[in-house]
């Protein structure tokens, strides 16, 4: 397969790289210092909004959506090199309005949302004005098999009443809306039991319990445990019909999982660069680290592994 980027992607890659060099890398320290100074690990520094304005003004915005009406209209494969560049700084994707879980939520709102859902939630998400969460995974069922979900959404007149518990809802702390997967028909076939509901975060009964640690680390956006206690939403909250939740979620998770890989490749590229730079400047017994054969071998091995990961990621894209 030929992974040579198109002229359009080459041009965009150059512009995203230039933006990162001018505005993102020089602000990395300030970003973390602002979080530190706030005393709240979930604090969102004002700097983020300033950088978003700059990126949006420069037309470096919403690269992830294939629909040309919402951005440059790139395929998943074309998006990959851009996501890798943004992934070099863990919070940079948001600067370009390309961060999870908003990206996946925008994809399905764009594809399946009613005109009202689009006006209320998609438009402000596309503009980077609000954030959102995706509540699928539950403590009591395997996240790898969402056909087993237990959270219920029971019809009550013109409403659904949602009861259950989710966890790992990334970004719930700052979200204005959650897309919630809940069982509407327990007796239906495996892939038709679940529906997706659009739930404003301030709906009575939605309660953020805590942000969970992942490998001992509690992230800025927060992987949240969220309780749904008799949460009443109108029938119009349904996204793409009853029983369609599994299919819609797959449409979202397919590209979404690869997007994580794209960012991880960029992050790994940067780690190798940092390793090589360190080796060229660190004097140890008998000379520079870079002159030690074992160190050269480790750096070369890492370089090969990252390149292989990039090719696998591009192939999957
Ligand atoms: C940083 C982070 C962010 C996340 N963000 C979100 C989010 O925003 N929204 C959301 O809903 N969820 C989110 N998740 C949850 C994620 O989707 C789940 O962790 C994932 O789907 C796996 O589910 P689980 O943790 O319940 O593991 P399980 O499904 O219980 O799997 C446990 C282990 O069993 C293995 N396994 C499963 N099935 C099989 C099988 N058939 N054969 C062999 N091995 C198997 C798995 O590989 C895994 O190692 C997030 C998770 C993390 C770590």
Short mmCIF file of C-alpha atoms and ligand atoms in Angstrom, two decimals:
data_model
loop_
_atom_site.label_atom_id
_atom_site.label_comp_id
_atom_site.label_asym_id
_atom_site.label_seq_id
_atom_site.Cartn_x
_atom_site.Cartn_y
_atom_site.Cartn_z
CA UNK A 1 0.00 0.00 0.00
CA UNK A 2 1.15 3.51 -0.75
CA UNK A 3 0.85 5.79 2.28
CA UNK A 4 2.33 8.87 0.62
CA UNK A 5 0.19 11.77 1.86
CA UNK A 6 -1.73 13.81 -0.69
CA UNK A 7 -0.68 17.39 -1.48
CA UNK A 8 -3.58 18.62 0.68
CA UNK A 9 -2.43 16.56 3.68
CA UNK A 10 1.22 17.56 3.21
CA UNK A 11 0.22 21.21 3.22
CA UNK A 12 -2.00 20.78 6.31
CA UNK A 13 0.71 18.78 8.12
CA UNK A 14 3.14 21.64 7.55
CA UNK A 15 0.67 24.16 8.91
CA UNK A 16 -0.24 22.06 11.98
CA UNK A 17 3.48 21.50 12.70
CA UNK A 18 4.12 25.23 12.41
CA UNK A 19 1.19 25.98 14.74
CA UNK A 20 2.50 23.45 17.27
CA UNK A 21 5.97 25.03 17.13
CA UNK A 22 4.69 28.60 17.46
CA UNK A 23 1.90 28.17 20.00
CA UNK A 24 1.70 24.73 21.62
CA UNK A 25 5.23 23.58 22.55
CA UNK A 26 6.17 27.02 23.95
CA UNK A 27 3.06 26.88 26.16
CA UNK A 28 3.45 23.35 27.51
CA UNK A 29 5.03 24.49 30.74
CA UNK A 30 2.50 27.33 31.22
CA UNK A 31 -0.34 24.85 30.73
CA UNK A 32 0.84 22.54 33.49
CA UNK A 33 1.80 25.43 35.77
CA UNK A 34 -1.76 26.81 35.48
CA UNK A 35 -3.19 23.43 36.51
CA UNK A 36 -0.72 23.19 39.39
CA UNK A 37 -1.52 26.73 40.56
CA UNK A 38 -5.27 26.08 40.52
CA UNK A 39 -4.91 23.20 42.99
CA UNK A 40 -7.41 21.23 40.87
CA UNK A 41 -6.06 18.49 38.62
CA UNK A 42 -9.20 18.79 36.46
CA UNK A 43 -8.72 22.53 35.92
CA UNK A 44 -8.89 23.69 32.28
CA UNK A 45 -6.40 26.55 31.81
CA UNK A 46 -7.77 29.64 30.03
CA UNK A 47 -4.84 29.25 27.64
CA UNK A 48 -6.68 26.36 25.97
CA UNK A 49 -9.51 28.61 24.84
CA UNK A 50 -7.04 31.22 23.57
CA UNK A 51 -5.19 28.61 21.51
CA UNK A 52 -8.49 27.20 20.21
CA UNK A 53 -9.45 30.63 18.93
CA UNK A 54 -6.10 30.93 17.14
CA UNK A 55 -6.37 27.47 15.56
CA UNK A 56 -9.95 28.04 14.49
CA UNK A 57 -9.04 31.42 13.02
CA UNK A 58 -6.24 29.75 11.05
CA UNK A 59 -8.68 27.17 9.65
CA UNK A 60 -6.92 24.34 11.53
CA UNK A 61 -10.13 22.87 12.90
CA UNK A 62 -12.30 19.72 12.90
CA UNK A 63 -9.93 17.64 10.76
CA UNK A 64 -11.48 14.37 11.97
CA UNK A 65 -14.90 14.67 10.30
CA UNK A 66 -14.95 13.22 6.78
CA UNK A 67 -17.93 15.42 5.87
CA UNK A 68 -16.58 18.40 3.86
CA UNK A 69 -19.32 20.62 5.32
CA UNK A 70 -17.69 20.46 8.76
CA UNK A 71 -13.97 20.78 8.01
CA UNK A 72 -11.42 19.98 5.31
CA UNK A 73 -13.26 16.71 4.54
CA UNK A 74 -10.41 14.26 5.09
CA UNK A 75 -10.63 10.48 4.99
CA UNK A 76 -9.50 8.54 8.05
CA UNK A 77 -6.18 7.78 6.33
CA UNK A 78 -5.65 11.45 5.46
CA UNK A 79 -6.43 12.45 9.04
CA UNK A 80 -3.83 10.03 10.49
CA UNK A 81 -0.64 12.13 10.01
CA UNK A 82 -2.38 15.21 11.41
CA UNK A 83 -3.61 13.31 14.48
CA UNK A 84 -0.07 12.01 15.02
CA UNK A 85 1.32 15.57 14.99
CA UNK A 86 -1.36 16.77 17.44
CA UNK A 87 -0.74 13.70 19.63
CA UNK A 88 2.81 14.87 20.33
CA UNK A 89 1.36 16.98 23.15
CA UNK A 90 -1.28 15.18 25.16
CA UNK A 91 -3.70 18.13 25.32
CA UNK A 92 -3.04 19.58 21.84
CA UNK A 93 -5.83 17.76 19.99
CA UNK A 94 -8.38 19.85 21.83
CA UNK A 95 -6.73 23.03 20.53
CA UNK A 96 -7.77 21.92 17.02
CA UNK A 97 -11.19 20.63 18.22
CA UNK A 98 -10.05 17.09 17.50
CA UNK A 99 -10.12 15.49 20.93
CA UNK A 100 -11.97 12.45 22.20
CA UNK A 101 -14.67 11.89 23.25
CA UNK A 102 -16.11 14.94 21.46
CA UNK A 103 -14.89 13.72 18.07
CA UNK A 104 -16.83 10.45 18.22
CA UNK A 105 -19.87 12.19 19.62
CA UNK A 106 -19.80 14.75 16.82
CA UNK A 107 -19.47 11.98 14.25
CA UNK A 108 -22.64 10.24 15.38
CA UNK A 109 -24.60 13.43 16.00
CA UNK A 110 -23.69 14.53 12.47
CA UNK A 111 -24.65 11.15 11.03
CA UNK A 112 -27.74 10.28 13.06
CA UNK A 113 -28.90 13.40 14.94
CA UNK A 114 -32.27 15.04 14.39
CA UNK A 115 -32.22 18.70 13.28
CA UNK A 116 -33.03 19.67 16.90
CA UNK A 117 -30.21 17.51 18.33
CA UNK A 118 -27.80 18.98 15.80
CA UNK A 119 -28.79 22.55 16.62
CA UNK A 120 -28.62 22.00 20.37
CA UNK A 121 -25.49 19.85 20.65
CA UNK A 122 -23.64 19.33 17.37
CA UNK A 123 -23.30 22.99 16.42
CA UNK A 124 -21.73 24.11 19.73
CA UNK A 125 -19.48 21.03 19.71
CA UNK A 126 -18.31 21.79 16.17
CA UNK A 127 -17.61 25.35 17.29
CA UNK A 128 -15.61 24.08 20.28
CA UNK A 129 -17.94 25.89 22.66
CA UNK A 130 -18.95 22.89 24.78
CA UNK A 131 -17.60 19.44 25.64
CA UNK A 132 -19.34 16.09 25.87
CA UNK A 133 -19.02 12.56 27.25
CA UNK A 134 -19.81 9.04 26.09
CA UNK A 135 -21.26 6.71 28.74
CA UNK A 136 -21.06 3.11 27.62
CA UNK A 137 -18.79 1.20 30.02
CA UNK A 138 -20.28 -0.05 33.28
CA UNK A 139 -18.70 -1.40 36.46
CA UNK A 140 -20.84 -4.54 36.43
CA UNK A 141 -20.57 -5.59 32.77
CA UNK A 142 -17.59 -6.08 30.40
CA UNK A 143 -16.87 -2.95 28.36
CA UNK A 144 -15.49 -5.17 25.62
CA UNK A 145 -19.00 -6.55 25.02
CA UNK A 146 -21.63 -3.78 25.13
CA UNK A 147 -24.40 -6.24 24.23
CA UNK A 148 -24.36 -7.14 27.94
CA UNK A 149 -25.07 -3.63 29.27
CA UNK A 150 -27.39 -3.40 32.30
CA UNK A 151 -28.25 0.30 32.59
CA UNK A 152 -31.95 0.59 31.78
CA UNK A 153 -34.00 3.22 29.96
CA UNK A 154 -37.67 2.49 30.61
CA UNK A 155 -40.42 4.15 28.59
CA UNK A 156 -42.82 6.21 30.72
CA UNK A 157 -45.32 8.07 28.56
CA UNK A 158 -43.36 10.46 26.36
CA UNK A 159 -40.19 9.99 28.41
CA UNK A 160 -37.44 7.51 29.19
CA UNK A 161 -36.33 6.96 32.77
CA UNK A 162 -32.66 5.96 32.94
CA UNK A 163 -31.29 3.99 35.89
CA UNK A 164 -27.82 2.53 36.20
CA UNK A 165 -24.16 3.23 36.70
CA UNK A 166 -21.39 3.96 34.22
CA UNK A 167 -17.67 4.40 34.63
CA UNK A 168 -14.72 5.59 32.57
CA UNK A 169 -16.91 8.32 31.06
CA UNK A 170 -14.00 10.47 29.89
CA UNK A 171 -14.42 14.19 30.38
CA UNK A 172 -17.73 14.04 32.28
CA UNK A 173 -16.33 16.70 34.64
CA UNK A 174 -16.41 19.32 31.90
CA UNK A 175 -19.17 17.87 29.72
CA UNK A 176 -22.44 19.66 29.06
CA UNK A 177 -24.02 16.56 27.55
CA UNK A 178 -23.58 12.79 27.80
CA UNK A 179 -24.42 10.23 25.12
CA UNK A 180 -25.66 7.31 27.19
CA UNK A 181 -26.09 3.69 26.13
CA UNK A 182 -28.99 2.02 27.93
CA UNK A 183 -31.12 -1.09 27.49
CA UNK A 184 -34.57 -0.23 26.14
CA UNK A 185 -35.67 -3.79 25.32
CA UNK A 186 -34.05 -6.56 27.39
CA UNK A 187 -35.93 -9.21 25.41
CA UNK A 188 -34.68 -8.06 22.00
CA UNK A 189 -31.90 -9.83 20.10
CA UNK A 190 -28.34 -9.16 21.36
CA UNK A 191 -27.59 -6.24 19.06
CA UNK A 192 -31.01 -4.60 19.38
CA UNK A 193 -31.35 -4.36 23.18
CA UNK A 194 -29.58 -1.04 23.56
CA UNK A 195 -30.42 2.54 22.56
CA UNK A 196 -28.40 5.74 22.68
CA UNK A 197 -29.83 8.73 24.52
CA UNK A 198 -28.64 12.33 24.54
CA UNK A 199 -28.66 13.43 28.20
CA UNK A 200 -27.85 17.00 29.32
CA UNK A 201 -25.47 16.77 32.28
CA UNK A 202 -27.66 18.95 34.48
CA UNK A 203 -30.65 16.59 34.18
CA UNK A 204 -31.82 15.71 37.72
CA UNK A 205 -30.49 12.29 38.76
CA UNK A 206 -27.18 12.51 36.86
CA UNK A 207 -24.44 12.39 39.47
CA UNK A 208 -20.69 12.34 38.92
CA UNK A 209 -19.41 10.04 41.63
CA UNK A 210 -15.64 10.32 41.13
CA UNK A 211 -12.81 10.39 38.62
CA UNK A 212 -11.15 6.97 38.43
CA UNK A 213 -7.40 6.44 38.27
CA UNK A 214 -6.03 4.62 35.21
CA UNK A 215 -2.75 2.85 35.97
CA UNK A 216 -2.54 4.99 39.10
CA UNK A 217 -3.00 8.27 37.22
CA UNK A 218 -6.09 10.49 37.43
CA UNK A 219 -6.27 12.38 34.14
CA UNK A 220 -7.19 16.02 33.60
CA UNK A 221 -10.43 15.33 31.72
CA UNK A 222 -11.29 12.63 34.28
CA UNK A 223 -12.42 9.06 33.57
CA UNK A 224 -15.60 9.41 35.61
CA UNK A 225 -17.95 7.11 37.40
CA UNK A 226 -21.45 8.46 36.79
CA UNK A 227 -24.65 7.39 38.53
CA UNK A 228 -27.99 7.67 36.71
CA UNK A 229 -30.76 7.73 39.30
CA UNK A 230 -34.24 7.97 37.75
CA UNK A 231 -33.00 10.31 35.06
CA UNK A 232 -35.99 11.45 33.02
CA UNK A 233 -35.42 12.56 29.43
CA UNK A 234 -37.97 13.13 26.65
CA UNK A 235 -38.38 10.59 23.87
CA UNK A 236 -36.73 13.11 21.55
CA UNK A 237 -33.44 12.34 23.36
CA UNK A 238 -33.22 9.09 21.41
CA UNK A 239 -30.42 9.02 18.83
CA UNK A 240 -31.35 7.11 15.67
CA UNK A 241 -34.24 5.05 17.00
CA UNK A 242 -34.82 2.42 19.63
CA UNK A 243 -32.53 -0.60 19.51
CA UNK A 244 -29.96 1.17 17.32
CA UNK A 245 -27.52 1.96 20.14
CA UNK A 246 -25.11 -0.88 19.43
CA UNK A 247 -24.83 -0.07 15.71
CA UNK A 248 -24.40 3.66 16.35
CA UNK A 249 -21.76 3.03 19.03
CA UNK A 250 -19.78 0.84 16.64
CA UNK A 251 -19.89 3.61 14.03
CA UNK A 252 -18.34 5.85 16.65
CA UNK A 253 -15.83 3.47 18.23
CA UNK A 254 -14.38 2.22 14.92
CA UNK A 255 -12.67 5.46 13.90
CA UNK A 256 -12.32 6.54 17.55
CA UNK A 257 -10.08 3.63 18.53
CA UNK A 258 -7.78 4.22 15.54
CA UNK A 259 -7.64 7.94 16.36
CA UNK A 260 -6.18 7.00 19.76
CA UNK A 261 -3.52 4.92 17.94
CA UNK A 262 -2.67 7.86 15.66
CA UNK A 263 -2.09 10.14 18.64
CA UNK A 264 -0.08 7.45 20.44
CA UNK A 265 2.23 7.10 17.41
CA UNK A 266 2.90 10.85 17.51
CA UNK A 267 3.59 10.68 21.22
CA UNK A 268 5.99 7.77 20.72
CA UNK A 269 7.78 9.62 17.89
CA UNK A 270 8.38 12.50 20.24
CA UNK A 271 9.64 10.20 22.99
CA UNK A 272 12.23 8.71 20.61
CA UNK A 273 13.32 12.20 19.56
CA UNK A 274 13.73 13.20 23.21
CA UNK A 275 15.68 10.03 23.92
CA UNK A 276 18.06 10.72 21.02
CA UNK A 277 18.48 14.35 22.06
CA UNK A 278 19.28 13.34 25.61
CA UNK A 279 21.80 10.78 24.43
CA UNK A 280 23.61 13.42 22.40
CA UNK A 281 24.01 15.76 25.37
CA UNK A 282 24.44 13.50 28.42
CA UNK A 283 28.09 12.92 29.33
CA UNK A 284 28.67 9.73 31.29
CA UNK A 285 31.82 7.81 32.16
CA UNK A 286 33.92 7.61 29.00
CA UNK A 287 31.86 9.95 26.82
CA UNK A 288 28.39 10.76 25.56
CA UNK A 289 25.47 8.39 26.08
CA UNK A 290 25.04 8.48 22.31
CA UNK A 291 28.46 6.86 21.86
CA UNK A 292 27.49 3.76 23.86
CA UNK A 293 26.60 0.84 21.64
CA UNK A 294 23.81 -0.41 23.94
CA UNK A 295 22.18 3.02 23.92
CA UNK A 296 22.44 3.24 20.14
CA UNK A 297 20.82 -0.19 19.94
CA UNK A 298 17.95 0.80 22.24
CA UNK A 299 17.25 3.98 20.28
CA UNK A 300 17.41 2.15 16.95
CA UNK A 301 15.06 -0.55 18.23
CA UNK A 302 12.58 2.08 19.45
CA UNK A 303 12.80 3.88 16.11
CA UNK A 304 12.00 0.63 14.25
CA UNK A 305 9.11 -0.19 16.60
CA UNK A 306 7.54 3.24 16.24
CA UNK A 307 7.87 3.08 12.46
CA UNK A 308 6.24 -0.37 12.43
CA UNK A 309 3.43 0.90 14.67
CA UNK A 310 2.89 3.83 12.29
CA UNK A 311 2.59 1.50 9.30
CA UNK A 312 0.11 -0.77 11.12
CA UNK A 313 -1.90 2.28 12.18
CA UNK A 314 -1.94 3.68 8.62
CA UNK A 315 -2.94 0.28 7.27
CA UNK A 316 -5.84 0.08 9.76
CA UNK A 317 -6.87 3.68 8.93
C1 LIG B 1 -8.35 5.97 29.54
C2 LIG B 1 -9.68 5.31 29.30
C3 LIG B 1 -10.73 6.07 28.80
C4 LIG B 1 -11.98 5.49 28.60
N1 LIG B 1 -13.01 6.27 28.16
C5 LIG B 1 -14.24 5.74 28.06
C6 LIG B 1 -15.36 6.56 27.72
O1 LIG B 1 -15.24 7.78 27.49
N2 LIG B 1 -16.59 5.99 27.70
C7 LIG B 1 -16.79 4.66 27.96
O2 LIG B 1 -17.92 4.22 27.91
N3 LIG B 1 -15.74 3.85 28.27
C8 LIG B 1 -14.49 4.36 28.33
N4 LIG B 1 -13.42 3.55 28.68
C9 LIG B 1 -13.66 2.16 28.97
C10 LIG B 1 -13.22 1.21 27.87
O3 LIG B 1 -14.08 1.33 26.76
C11 LIG B 1 -13.24 -0.18 28.49
O4 LIG B 1 -12.23 -0.22 29.47
C12 LIG B 1 -13.00 -1.23 27.46
O5 LIG B 1 -14.10 -1.30 26.59
C13 LIG B 1 -12.80 -2.60 28.12
O6 LIG B 1 -13.84 -2.87 29.00
P1 LIG B 1 -13.55 -3.32 30.51
O7 LIG B 1 -12.60 -2.37 31.14
O8 LIG B 1 -14.88 -3.50 31.17
O9 LIG B 1 -12.78 -4.69 30.39
P2 LIG B 1 -13.41 -6.13 30.14
O10 LIG B 1 -14.36 -6.08 28.99
O11 LIG B 1 -13.91 -6.65 31.44
O12 LIG B 1 -12.13 -6.92 29.70
C14 LIG B 1 -11.17 -7.37 30.68
C15 LIG B 1 -10.06 -8.08 29.98
O13 LIG B 1 -10.56 -9.23 29.32
C16 LIG B 1 -10.13 -9.25 27.98
N5 LIG B 1 -11.18 -9.89 27.18
C17 LIG B 1 -12.44 -9.46 26.99
N6 LIG B 1 -13.11 -10.31 26.21
C18 LIG B 1 -12.27 -11.30 25.89
C19 LIG B 1 -12.38 -12.47 25.10
N7 LIG B 1 -13.52 -12.77 24.47
N8 LIG B 1 -11.30 -13.27 24.99
C20 LIG B 1 -10.14 -12.97 25.63
N9 LIG B 1 -9.97 -11.87 26.38
C21 LIG B 1 -11.02 -11.04 26.51
C22 LIG B 1 -9.91 -7.80 27.62
O14 LIG B 1 -8.99 -7.65 26.56
C23 LIG B 1 -9.36 -7.24 28.91
O15 LIG B 1 -7.98 -7.45 29.02
C24 LIG B 1 -12.16 4.10 28.87
C25 LIG B 1 -11.10 3.34 29.35
C26 LIG B 1 -9.87 3.93 29.56
C27 LIG B 1 -8.75 3.08 30.09
#
